[in-house]
mmCIF file of C-alpha atoms in Angstrom:
data_model
loop_
_atom_site.group_PDB
_atom_site.id
_atom_site.type_symbol
_atom_site.label_atom_id
_atom_site.label_comp_id
_atom_site.label_asym_id
_atom_site.label_seq_id
_atom_site.Cartn_x
_atom_site.Cartn_y
_atom_site.Cartn_z
ATOM 1 C CA MET A 1 0.157 0.363 -0.143
ATOM 2 C CA SER A 2 1.115 2.948 -1.042
ATOM 3 C CA LEU A 3 2.659 5.640 1.898
ATOM 4 C CA ASP A 4 3.564 9.466 0.539
ATOM 5 C CA VAL A 5 3.704 12.909 2.693
ATOM 6 C CA THR A 6 3.453 15.993 0.592
ATOM 7 C CA PHE A 7 4.858 19.427 1.207
ATOM 8 C CA LEU A 8 1.695 22.210 0.323
ATOM 9 C CA GLY A 9 3.896 24.778 2.451
ATOM 10 C CA THR A 10 7.434 25.154 4.552
ATOM 11 C CA GLY A 11 7.617 28.250 5.346
ATOM 12 C CA ALA A 12 6.898 29.770 8.718
ATOM 13 C CA ALA A 13 4.892 32.951 9.245
ATOM 14 C CA PHE A 14 3.265 34.080 6.611
ATOM 15 C CA PRO A 15 3.325 32.800 2.922
ATOM 16 C CA SER A 16 5.946 34.276 -0.376
ATOM 17 C CA PRO A 17 6.563 34.008 -3.490
ATOM 18 C CA SER A 18 9.244 31.289 -2.960
ATOM 19 C CA ARG A 19 7.726 29.756 0.321
ATOM 20 C CA GLY A 20 3.864 29.196 0.623
ATOM 21 C CA ALA A 21 2.974 29.249 4.222
ATOM 22 C CA SER A 22 3.041 25.624 6.445
ATOM 23 C CA ALA A 23 0.595 22.793 4.497
ATOM 24 C CA LEU A 24 1.626 18.583 3.744
ATOM 25 C CA VAL A 25 -0.457 15.858 3.266
ATOM 26 C CA LEU A 26 -0.059 13.061 4.033
ATOM 27 C CA ARG A 27 -1.496 10.025 1.590
ATOM 28 C CA ARG A 28 -2.183 6.622 2.080
ATOM 29 C CA ALA A 29 -4.297 4.047 0.811
ATOM 30 C CA GLY A 30 -6.670 6.347 -1.999
ATOM 31 C CA GLN A 31 -6.927 9.226 0.746
ATOM 32 C CA CYS A 32 -5.562 13.138 1.905
ATOM 33 C CA TRP A 33 -4.938 13.476 5.005
ATOM 34 C CA LEU A 34 -4.310 17.368 5.449
ATOM 35 C CA PHE A 35 -1.851 18.647 8.287
ATOM 36 C CA ASP A 36 -1.687 22.121 9.442
ATOM 37 C CA CYS A 37 -3.910 25.255 6.425
ATOM 38 C CA GLY A 38 -2.008 27.990 6.041
ATOM 39 C CA GLU A 39 -3.156 31.611 3.565
ATOM 40 C CA GLY A 40 -2.814 29.996 -0.099
ATOM 41 C CA THR A 41 -2.883 26.385 0.654
ATOM 42 C CA GLN A 42 -5.688 26.140 -2.247
ATOM 43 C CA THR A 43 -3.550 27.506 -4.201
ATOM 44 C CA GLN A 44 -0.898 24.771 -2.864
ATOM 45 C CA LEU A 45 -2.933 22.194 -3.801
ATOM 46 C CA MET A 46 -3.877 23.306 -7.187
ATOM 47 C CA LYS A 47 -0.398 23.006 -7.927
ATOM 48 C CA SER A 48 0.575 20.105 -7.241
ATOM 49 C CA HIS A 49 -0.756 16.658 -8.220
ATOM 50 C CA LEU A 50 -3.020 16.528 -4.808
ATOM 51 C CA ARG A 51 -6.347 16.369 -4.788
ATOM 52 C CA ALA A 52 -8.595 18.878 -3.230
ATOM 53 C CA ALA A 53 -11.721 16.325 -3.254
ATOM 54 C CA LYS A 54 -9.823 14.085 -1.596
ATOM 55 C CA ILE A 55 -9.057 15.308 1.793
ATOM 56 C CA THR A 56 -11.263 12.921 4.919
ATOM 57 C CA LYS A 57 -9.210 14.706 7.590
ATOM 58 C CA ILE A 58 -7.663 17.116 7.834
ATOM 59 C CA PHE A 59 -5.037 17.648 11.770
ATOM 60 C CA ILE A 60 -4.412 21.555 13.019
ATOM 61 C CA THR A 61 -0.855 21.718 15.205
ATOM 62 C CA HIS A 62 -2.244 25.189 16.480
ATOM 63 C CA LEU A 63 -4.269 27.821 16.118
ATOM 64 C CA HIS A 64 -1.623 30.109 15.213
ATOM 65 C CA GLY A 65 -2.373 32.391 11.893
ATOM 66 C CA ASP A 66 -0.063 30.547 9.414
ATOM 67 C CA HIS A 67 -1.639 27.354 10.469
ATOM 68 C CA ILE A 68 -5.260 28.110 10.629
ATOM 69 C CA PHE A 69 -6.402 30.651 8.206
ATOM 70 C CA GLY A 70 -6.585 28.932 5.079
ATOM 71 C CA LEU A 71 -8.949 26.992 6.595
ATOM 72 C CA PRO A 72 -12.279 27.896 6.888
ATOM 73 C CA GLY A 73 -12.322 28.695 2.106
ATOM 74 C CA LEU A 74 -10.321 25.382 1.511
ATOM 75 C CA LEU A 75 -13.773 23.440 3.265
ATOM 76 C CA CYS A 76 -16.061 26.185 1.149
ATOM 77 C CA THR A 77 -13.934 25.335 -1.061
ATOM 78 C CA LEU A 78 -13.845 21.773 -1.027
ATOM 79 C CA SER A 79 -17.844 22.091 -0.290
ATOM 80 C CA LEU A 80 -18.322 23.849 -4.209
ATOM 81 C CA GLN A 81 -16.994 20.510 -5.751
ATOM 82 C CA ARG A 82 -19.104 17.992 -4.387
ATOM 83 C CA SER A 83 -22.724 17.982 -4.076
ATOM 84 C CA PRO A 84 -25.063 18.000 -1.053
ATOM 85 C CA ASP A 85 -25.268 14.114 -0.354
ATOM 86 C CA ALA A 86 -26.690 12.416 3.119
ATOM 87 C CA SER A 87 -25.053 9.538 2.894
ATOM 88 C CA VAL A 88 -21.281 11.265 2.326
ATOM 89 C CA ALA A 89 -19.146 11.254 5.635
ATOM 90 C CA PRO A 90 -18.019 14.957 7.036
ATOM 91 C CA ILE A 91 -14.424 15.411 7.595
ATOM 92 C CA ASP A 92 -13.443 14.874 10.529
ATOM 93 C CA ILE A 93 -10.906 17.585 11.762
ATOM 94 C CA TYR A 94 -9.316 17.955 14.677
ATOM 95 C CA GLY A 95 -7.167 20.875 16.372
ATOM 96 C CA PRO A 96 -6.684 22.679 19.345
ATOM 97 C CA LEU A 97 -9.812 23.398 21.353
ATOM 98 C CA GLY A 98 -10.886 26.594 20.378
ATOM 99 C CA LEU A 99 -10.661 25.353 16.637
ATOM 100 C CA ARG A 100 -14.686 24.498 16.401
ATOM 101 C CA SER A 101 -15.345 28.201 17.460
ATOM 102 C CA PHE A 102 -12.869 29.633 15.187
ATOM 103 C CA LEU A 103 -13.772 27.499 12.252
ATOM 104 C CA TRP A 104 -18.103 27.611 12.678
ATOM 105 C CA ARG A 105 -17.562 31.997 13.815
ATOM 106 C CA SER A 106 -15.762 32.619 10.540
ATOM 107 C CA LEU A 107 -17.828 30.831 8.144
ATOM 108 C CA GLU A 108 -20.914 32.589 9.908
ATOM 109 C CA LEU A 109 -19.549 35.457 9.987
ATOM 110 C CA SER A 110 -19.158 35.487 6.336
ATOM 111 C CA HIS A 111 -22.426 34.104 5.525
ATOM 112 C CA SER A 112 -20.896 30.975 4.406
ATOM 113 C CA GLU A 113 -22.644 28.024 4.357
ATOM 114 C CA PRO A 114 -20.683 24.955 3.501
ATOM 115 C CA LEU A 115 -23.145 21.626 2.698
ATOM 116 C CA LEU A 116 -19.512 19.719 3.083
ATOM 117 C CA PRO A 117 -20.814 18.151 6.585
ATOM 118 C CA TYR A 118 -17.608 18.650 8.428
ATOM 119 C CA SER A 119 -17.070 17.851 12.814
ATOM 120 C CA VAL A 120 -14.574 19.383 14.494
ATOM 121 C CA HIS A 121 -12.027 16.945 18.103
ATOM 122 C CA GLU A 122 -10.856 18.489 20.189
ATOM 123 C CA LEU A 123 -8.289 18.394 21.961
ATOM 124 C CA VAL A 124 -7.999 19.726 25.560
ATOM 125 C CA PRO A 125 -4.174 21.618 26.582
ATOM 126 C CA THR A 126 -2.353 22.161 29.566
ATOM 127 C CA GLN A 127 -1.433 25.183 30.713
ATOM 128 C CA ASP A 128 2.562 23.750 30.319
ATOM 129 C CA GLN A 129 2.229 24.142 26.538
ATOM 130 C CA CYS A 130 3.080 27.373 26.919
ATOM 131 C CA PRO A 131 4.555 30.545 28.840
ATOM 132 C CA ASP A 132 3.553 31.795 32.512
ATOM 133 C CA GLY A 133 0.292 34.158 31.392
ATOM 134 C CA GLU A 134 -0.715 33.358 27.826
ATOM 135 C CA PHE A 135 -2.506 30.566 28.045
ATOM 136 C CA ARG A 136 -6.734 30.975 27.069
ATOM 137 C CA ASP A 137 -8.574 28.630 28.019
ATOM 138 C CA PHE A 138 -11.629 28.017 25.118
ATOM 139 C CA SER A 139 -13.020 25.637 27.070
ATOM 140 C CA GLY A 140 -15.962 28.032 27.516
ATOM 141 C CA LEU A 141 -16.825 29.350 24.149
ATOM 142 C CA ASP A 142 -19.879 28.741 22.350
ATOM 143 C CA ARG A 143 -22.079 27.781 25.104
ATOM 144 C CA GLY A 144 -25.906 27.588 25.281
ATOM 145 C CA GLU A 145 -27.866 28.358 21.952
ATOM 146 C CA ALA A 146 -24.359 28.466 20.156
ATOM 147 C CA LEU A 147 -23.750 25.481 21.248
ATOM 148 C CA ALA A 148 -26.389 23.729 19.041
ATOM 149 C CA GLN A 149 -25.180 26.103 15.327
ATOM 150 C CA ALA A 150 -21.519 25.403 15.599
ATOM 151 C CA PRO A 151 -20.755 21.794 14.180
ATOM 152 C CA PRO A 152 -20.818 18.510 15.185
ATOM 153 C CA GLY A 153 -18.062 17.294 17.045
ATOM 154 C CA THR A 154 -16.015 15.141 20.045
ATOM 155 C CA VAL A 155 -13.920 16.226 22.970
ATOM 156 C CA VAL A 156 -10.292 14.937 23.929
ATOM 157 C CA HIS A 157 -8.883 14.600 27.288
ATOM 158 C CA LEU A 158 -5.169 13.927 27.560
ATOM 159 C CA ASP A 159 -5.392 10.239 28.442
ATOM 160 C CA PRO A 160 -2.331 10.540 31.735
ATOM 161 C CA GLU A 161 -1.499 6.722 31.340
ATOM 162 C CA THR A 162 0.137 7.009 28.006
ATOM 163 C CA ASP A 163 0.192 10.768 28.084
ATOM 164 C CA SER A 164 -1.630 11.095 24.767
ATOM 165 C CA TYR A 165 -4.598 11.926 22.771
ATOM 166 C CA LEU A 166 -5.975 8.481 20.615
ATOM 167 C CA LEU A 167 -7.261 10.463 17.887
ATOM 168 C CA LEU A 168 -8.761 7.275 15.798
ATOM 169 C CA GLU A 169 -7.888 3.356 15.610
ATOM 170 C CA ASP A 170 -9.374 0.470 13.761
ATOM 171 C CA GLU A 171 -8.053 -3.340 12.268
ATOM 172 C CA GLU A 172 -4.749 -0.879 9.634
ATOM 173 C CA LEU A 173 -4.014 1.691 12.189
ATOM 174 C CA SER A 174 -3.838 4.375 14.370
ATOM 175 C CA VAL A 175 -3.346 7.810 15.748
ATOM 176 C CA ARG A 176 -2.436 9.873 18.019
ATOM 177 C CA ALA A 177 -0.906 13.160 19.737
ATOM 178 C CA PHE A 178 1.274 14.328 22.562
ATOM 179 C CA ARG A 179 2.287 17.678 24.011
ATOM 180 C CA LEU A 180 4.135 20.632 22.488
ATOM 181 C CA PHE A 181 5.544 23.489 24.417
ATOM 182 C CA HIS A 182 4.699 26.969 22.216
ATOM 183 C CA ARG A 183 3.909 30.379 22.507
ATOM 184 C CA VAL A 184 0.529 28.887 22.178
ATOM 185 C CA PRO A 185 -0.672 24.816 23.440
ATOM 186 C CA SER A 186 0.847 23.074 19.971
ATOM 187 C CA PHE A 187 1.040 19.381 18.661
ATOM 188 C CA GLY A 188 2.481 16.958 16.880
ATOM 189 C CA PHE A 189 0.518 13.397 15.869
ATOM 190 C CA VAL A 190 2.101 9.736 15.171
ATOM 191 C CA MET A 191 0.426 8.099 12.581
ATOM 192 C CA GLU A 192 1.072 4.571 12.502
ATOM 193 C CA GLU A 193 0.475 1.841 10.677
ATOM 194 C CA LYS A 194 -0.711 -2.309 12.492
ATOM 195 C CA PRO A 195 1.744 -4.703 11.851
ATOM 196 C CA ARG A 196 0.180 -6.888 8.834
ATOM 197 C CA PRO A 197 0.049 -10.709 9.144
ATOM 198 C CA GLY A 198 2.835 -12.942 7.193
ATOM 199 C CA LYS A 199 2.845 -14.891 4.364
ATOM 200 C CA LEU A 200 0.328 -18.096 4.669
ATOM 201 C CA LYS A 201 3.351 -20.835 3.525
ATOM 202 C CA VAL A 202 1.177 -23.083 1.599
ATOM 203 C CA HIS A 203 3.680 -26.113 1.246
ATOM 204 C CA ILE A 204 3.336 -25.950 5.276
ATOM 205 C CA LEU A 205 -0.905 -25.727 4.583
ATOM 206 C CA GLN A 206 -0.516 -29.100 1.802
ATOM 207 C CA GLU A 207 1.103 -31.223 4.475
ATOM 208 C CA LEU A 208 -1.579 -30.676 7.516
ATOM 209 C CA GLY A 209 -4.527 -30.952 5.128
ATOM 210 C CA VAL A 210 -6.371 -27.777 5.774
ATOM 211 C CA PRO A 211 -8.397 -27.321 2.428
ATOM 212 C CA PRO A 212 -8.130 -24.225 0.816
ATOM 213 C CA GLY A 213 -10.270 -21.329 1.403
ATOM 214 C CA PRO A 214 -12.793 -19.870 4.609
ATOM 215 C CA LEU A 215 -9.509 -22.051 6.264
ATOM 216 C CA TYR A 216 -7.047 -19.632 4.802
ATOM 217 C CA GLY A 217 -8.300 -16.677 5.529
ATOM 218 C CA GLU A 218 -9.304 -16.947 9.282
ATOM 219 C CA LEU A 219 -5.270 -18.673 9.797
ATOM 220 C CA LYS A 220 -4.338 -14.655 7.785
ATOM 221 C CA ARG A 221 -6.524 -13.703 10.580
ATOM 222 C CA GLY A 222 -4.407 -14.339 13.257
ATOM 223 C CA ARG A 223 -7.286 -17.541 14.243
ATOM 224 C CA ALA A 224 -6.979 -21.085 14.887
ATOM 225 C CA VAL A 225 -8.492 -23.377 13.008
ATOM 226 C CA GLU A 226 -9.256 -27.249 13.303
ATOM 227 C CA LEU A 227 -9.871 -29.963 10.400
ATOM 228 C CA SER A 228 -12.052 -32.604 10.215
ATOM 229 C CA SER A 229 -9.839 -35.177 11.063
ATOM 230 C CA GLY A 230 -10.393 -33.011 14.811
ATOM 231 C CA ALA A 231 -6.662 -31.634 14.411
ATOM 232 C CA ARG A 232 -6.239 -27.672 15.628
ATOM 233 C CA VAL A 233 -3.720 -25.882 13.309
ATOM 234 C CA LEU A 234 -2.273 -23.009 14.866
ATOM 235 C CA PRO A 235 -1.432 -19.244 12.882
ATOM 236 C CA ARG A 236 2.025 -19.582 13.829
ATOM 237 C CA ASP A 237 2.700 -22.409 12.591
ATOM 238 C CA VAL A 238 2.154 -22.154 9.251
ATOM 239 C CA LEU A 239 2.345 -17.768 8.799
ATOM 240 C CA SER A 240 5.802 -16.254 8.496
ATOM 241 C CA LEU A 241 6.792 -13.186 10.645
ATOM 242 C CA PRO A 242 4.233 -10.180 10.838
ATOM 243 C CA VAL A 243 5.774 -6.910 9.072
ATOM 244 C CA PRO A 244 6.028 -4.443 10.936
ATOM 245 C CA GLY A 245 3.343 -1.198 9.887
ATOM 246 C CA ARG A 246 5.203 2.921 9.113
ATOM 247 C CA LYS A 247 4.746 5.349 10.951
ATOM 248 C CA VAL A 248 5.300 9.166 10.508
ATOM 249 C CA CYS A 249 5.041 11.208 13.116
ATOM 250 C CA VAL A 250 4.660 15.558 12.218
ATOM 251 C CA LEU A 251 5.269 18.180 14.864
ATOM 252 C CA GLY A 252 3.916 21.142 14.738
ATOM 253 C CA ASP A 253 5.282 24.967 15.536
ATOM 254 C CA CYS A 254 7.469 23.594 19.169
ATOM 255 C CA SER A 255 11.172 24.366 21.427
ATOM 256 C CA GLY A 256 10.300 21.204 22.653
ATOM 257 C CA PRO A 257 7.937 18.754 23.679
ATOM 258 C CA VAL A 258 6.398 18.834 27.111
ATOM 259 C CA GLY A 259 5.800 15.287 29.128
ATOM 260 C CA PRO A 260 7.681 11.418 27.702
ATOM 261 C CA GLY A 261 4.692 10.581 24.891
ATOM 262 C CA ALA A 262 6.787 12.800 22.120
ATOM 263 C CA LEU A 263 9.683 10.026 22.568
ATOM 264 C CA ARG A 264 7.868 7.267 22.775
ATOM 265 C CA LEU A 265 5.372 7.541 20.118
ATOM 266 C CA CYS A 266 7.503 9.016 17.629
ATOM 267 C CA GLY A 267 10.165 5.566 18.875
ATOM 268 C CA GLN A 268 11.575 4.672 15.109
ATOM 269 C CA ALA A 269 9.635 6.621 13.228
ATOM 270 C CA ASP A 270 9.829 6.478 9.461
ATOM 271 C CA LEU A 271 9.270 9.254 9.122
ATOM 272 C CA LEU A 272 9.382 12.593 11.398
ATOM 273 C CA VAL A 273 8.358 16.281 10.469
ATOM 274 C CA HIS A 274 10.034 19.315 12.960
ATOM 275 C CA GLU A 275 9.691 22.563 12.488
ATOM 276 C CA ALA A 276 13.303 24.377 12.002
ATOM 277 C CA THR A 277 12.444 28.029 12.198
ATOM 278 C CA LEU A 278 15.861 29.574 12.681
ATOM 279 C CA ALA A 279 20.072 28.374 12.266
ATOM 280 C CA ASP A 280 21.223 27.163 15.527
ATOM 281 C CA GLY A 281 23.630 30.394 16.674
ATOM 282 C CA LEU A 282 20.104 31.884 16.702
ATOM 283 C CA GLN A 283 18.977 29.192 19.511
ATOM 284 C CA ASP A 284 18.305 32.221 22.305
ATOM 285 C CA ALA A 285 15.856 34.098 19.538
ATOM 286 C CA ALA A 286 14.331 30.576 18.566
ATOM 287 C CA ARG A 287 13.355 29.858 22.172
ATOM 288 C CA GLN A 288 12.024 33.122 23.043
ATOM 289 C CA ARG A 289 9.167 32.538 21.027
ATOM 290 C CA GLY A 290 9.243 28.809 20.861
ATOM 291 C CA HIS A 291 10.853 27.745 17.479
ATOM 292 C CA SER A 292 14.006 25.446 17.254
ATOM 293 C CA THR A 293 16.739 25.213 15.567
ATOM 294 C CA PRO A 294 18.258 22.160 12.549
ATOM 295 C CA GLY A 295 19.993 20.914 15.784
ATOM 296 C CA GLN A 296 17.100 20.555 18.103
ATOM 297 C CA ALA A 297 15.235 18.608 16.019
ATOM 298 C CA ALA A 298 18.131 16.663 15.317
ATOM 299 C CA ARG A 299 18.682 15.769 18.748
ATOM 300 C CA PHE A 300 15.286 14.781 19.238
ATOM 301 C CA ALA A 301 15.460 12.076 16.133
ATOM 302 C CA ALA A 302 18.028 10.952 17.751
ATOM 303 C CA GLU A 303 16.676 10.648 20.188
ATOM 304 C CA CYS A 304 13.135 8.607 18.620
ATOM 305 C CA ARG A 305 15.912 6.933 16.496
ATOM 306 C CA ALA A 306 14.305 8.518 13.229
ATOM 307 C CA ARG A 307 14.957 7.092 10.532
ATOM 308 C CA ARG A 308 14.877 10.207 8.737
ATOM 309 C CA LEU A 309 14.700 14.228 9.305
ATOM 310 C CA VAL A 310 12.510 16.421 7.695
ATOM 311 C CA LEU A 311 12.969 19.947 8.853
ATOM 312 C CA THR A 312 10.334 22.382 6.950
ATOM 313 C CA HIS A 313 8.494 25.647 8.870
ATOM 314 C CA PHE A 314 11.561 28.145 7.201
ATOM 315 C CA SER A 315 12.055 31.580 8.016
ATOM 316 C CA GLN A 316 12.056 34.000 5.305
ATOM 317 C CA ARG A 317 15.624 35.440 5.854
ATOM 318 C CA TYR A 318 16.352 31.151 4.518
ATOM 319 C CA PRO A 319 15.202 31.636 0.392
ATOM 320 C CA PRO A 320 15.276 28.632 -1.342
ATOM 321 C CA GLY A 321 18.225 27.008 -2.595
ATOM 322 C CA GLY A 322 20.988 29.694 -0.409
ATOM 323 C CA HIS A 323 23.750 28.946 1.401
ATOM 324 C CA ARG A 324 22.195 29.815 4.766
ATOM 325 C CA HIS A 325 18.993 27.626 4.036
ATOM 326 C CA ARG A 326 21.610 24.221 2.974
ATOM 327 C CA ARG A 327 23.387 25.750 6.722
ATOM 328 C CA LEU A 328 20.919 24.431 8.497
ATOM 329 C CA GLN A 329 21.108 20.297 6.227
ATOM 330 C CA SER A 330 24.565 20.645 7.072
ATOM 331 C CA GLN A 331 23.637 21.964 11.692
ATOM 332 C CA ALA A 332 21.458 18.933 11.394
ATOM 333 C CA LYS A 333 23.370 16.176 10.156
ATOM 334 C CA THR A 334 25.985 17.373 12.415
ATOM 335 C CA ALA A 335 23.759 16.699 15.776
ATOM 336 C CA THR A 336 22.666 13.486 14.099
ATOM 337 C CA ALA A 337 26.008 12.148 12.758
ATOM 338 C CA GLY A 338 25.683 12.739 9.633
ATOM 339 C CA HIS A 339 22.268 10.639 9.432
ATOM 340 C CA GLN A 340 20.187 11.237 6.259
ATOM 341 C CA VAL A 341 18.041 14.938 6.803
ATOM 342 C CA THR A 342 16.733 16.475 4.429
ATOM 343 C CA LEU A 343 14.741 19.974 3.564
ATOM 344 C CA ALA A 344 11.420 19.911 2.816
ATOM 345 C CA GLU A 345 10.197 22.240 -0.434
ATOM 346 C CA ASP A 346 6.999 23.313 -1.677
ATOM 347 C CA LEU A 347 5.175 20.429 -3.253
ATOM 348 C CA MET A 348 8.581 17.915 -2.726
ATOM 349 C CA THR A 349 6.776 14.611 -2.059
ATOM 350 C CA ILE A 350 8.702 11.307 -0.144
ATOM 351 C CA GLU A 351 7.651 8.419 -0.227
ATOM 352 C CA ILE A 352 7.595 5.721 2.623
ATOM 353 C CA PRO A 353 7.895 2.084 1.192
ATOM 354 C CA VAL A 354 6.145 -0.795 2.677
ATOM 355 C CA LYS A 355 8.951 -2.617 5.255
ATOM 356 C CA ASN A 356 11.199 -6.014 5.493
ATOM 357 C CA LYS A 357 10.668 -8.454 8.240
ATOM 358 C CA ASP A 358 14.090 -7.545 8.442
ATOM 359 C CA GLU A 359 14.352 -4.705 7.374
ATOM 360 C CA ASP A 360 17.540 -2.402 9.359
ATOM 361 C CA PHE A 361 15.040 1.041 10.261
ATOM 362 C CA ALA A 362 19.312 2.257 10.086
ATOM 363 C CA THR A 363 20.320 2.448 6.640
ATOM 364 C CA THR A 364 17.331 2.495 4.007
ATOM 365 C CA GLU A 365 17.020 5.390 2.091
ATOM 366 C CA LEU A 366 13.128 6.726 1.078
ATOM 367 C CA PRO A 367 12.974 8.331 -2.218
ATOM 368 C CA VAL A 368 11.782 12.077 -3.476
ATOM 369 C CA LYS A 369 10.150 13.081 -6.068
ATOM 370 C CA GLN A 370 10.194 16.480 -6.758
#
């Protein structure tokens, strides 16, 4: 099953002629999941090979404008492109508490009535995710009559045992969020595929007298079967080793994680997307603004044993291709002892191949398409 990530915007603060505002798309099984939606994301989508109509889920890392100002307009455009149909599943939007109010108020005040159904699932932040005195409690927004007009959704609280937020889970994958420190509460997201069953050893099945058909399917699903002879066949006897799933981590703006959840969830990530707004020599300024440098991002990736680090969210002082921009990559490589580091560029696509059961996490190269 194909899995890739396309960067739509890699700039910080505002869109420019050379970089769009923050946005990227994870594509899997024909679906597109959008992470952040800065101003101009629609235009970047039109320039890419992606189809906006394939977007089924949207994840917002935090409520700064360069990550959310494109979202109301995108919902309106998607609504125009789709016919009203009560059977159409709503787009699920995940983000910090306050996102639902921002969306429906923006649409209401602009007299926009998107026909496309959507649900907003809000993550409740903790006060230690931003500096003292800057935390704002949005839990009381739009209550009473106003709440009835807002789109449906849920409120997701931090699970203290895992130090994370479980957003969705099915037989194939799970998505969790974890806390980051920024000037406003920020989050990272982890999409992790579950291991796929190994291949059936047909020659052993034949030797055991297991007839082709439904019993093969039961064993493939990990269930023991009983033959007409009374013999019991266990999955471990006829299946090769499971194939590990892939893991993609997307971090919002931050100067570091809050709590142990981030390091645990991002462990051995196939692809880790981390901001690097300012160069290493400006680490004090970066920390003051709640941002990271290449060295900081690389050290976190090394702790996670990530296979590949991709840096993004660059200050406009680092134009693409310039020597100051390339220096960011060398700074990150120095901090990771030369491990693979990529500088994201607008419209770059990175493919994450299916793993083999004996794949070496540290040496596998992942292809990049422009």
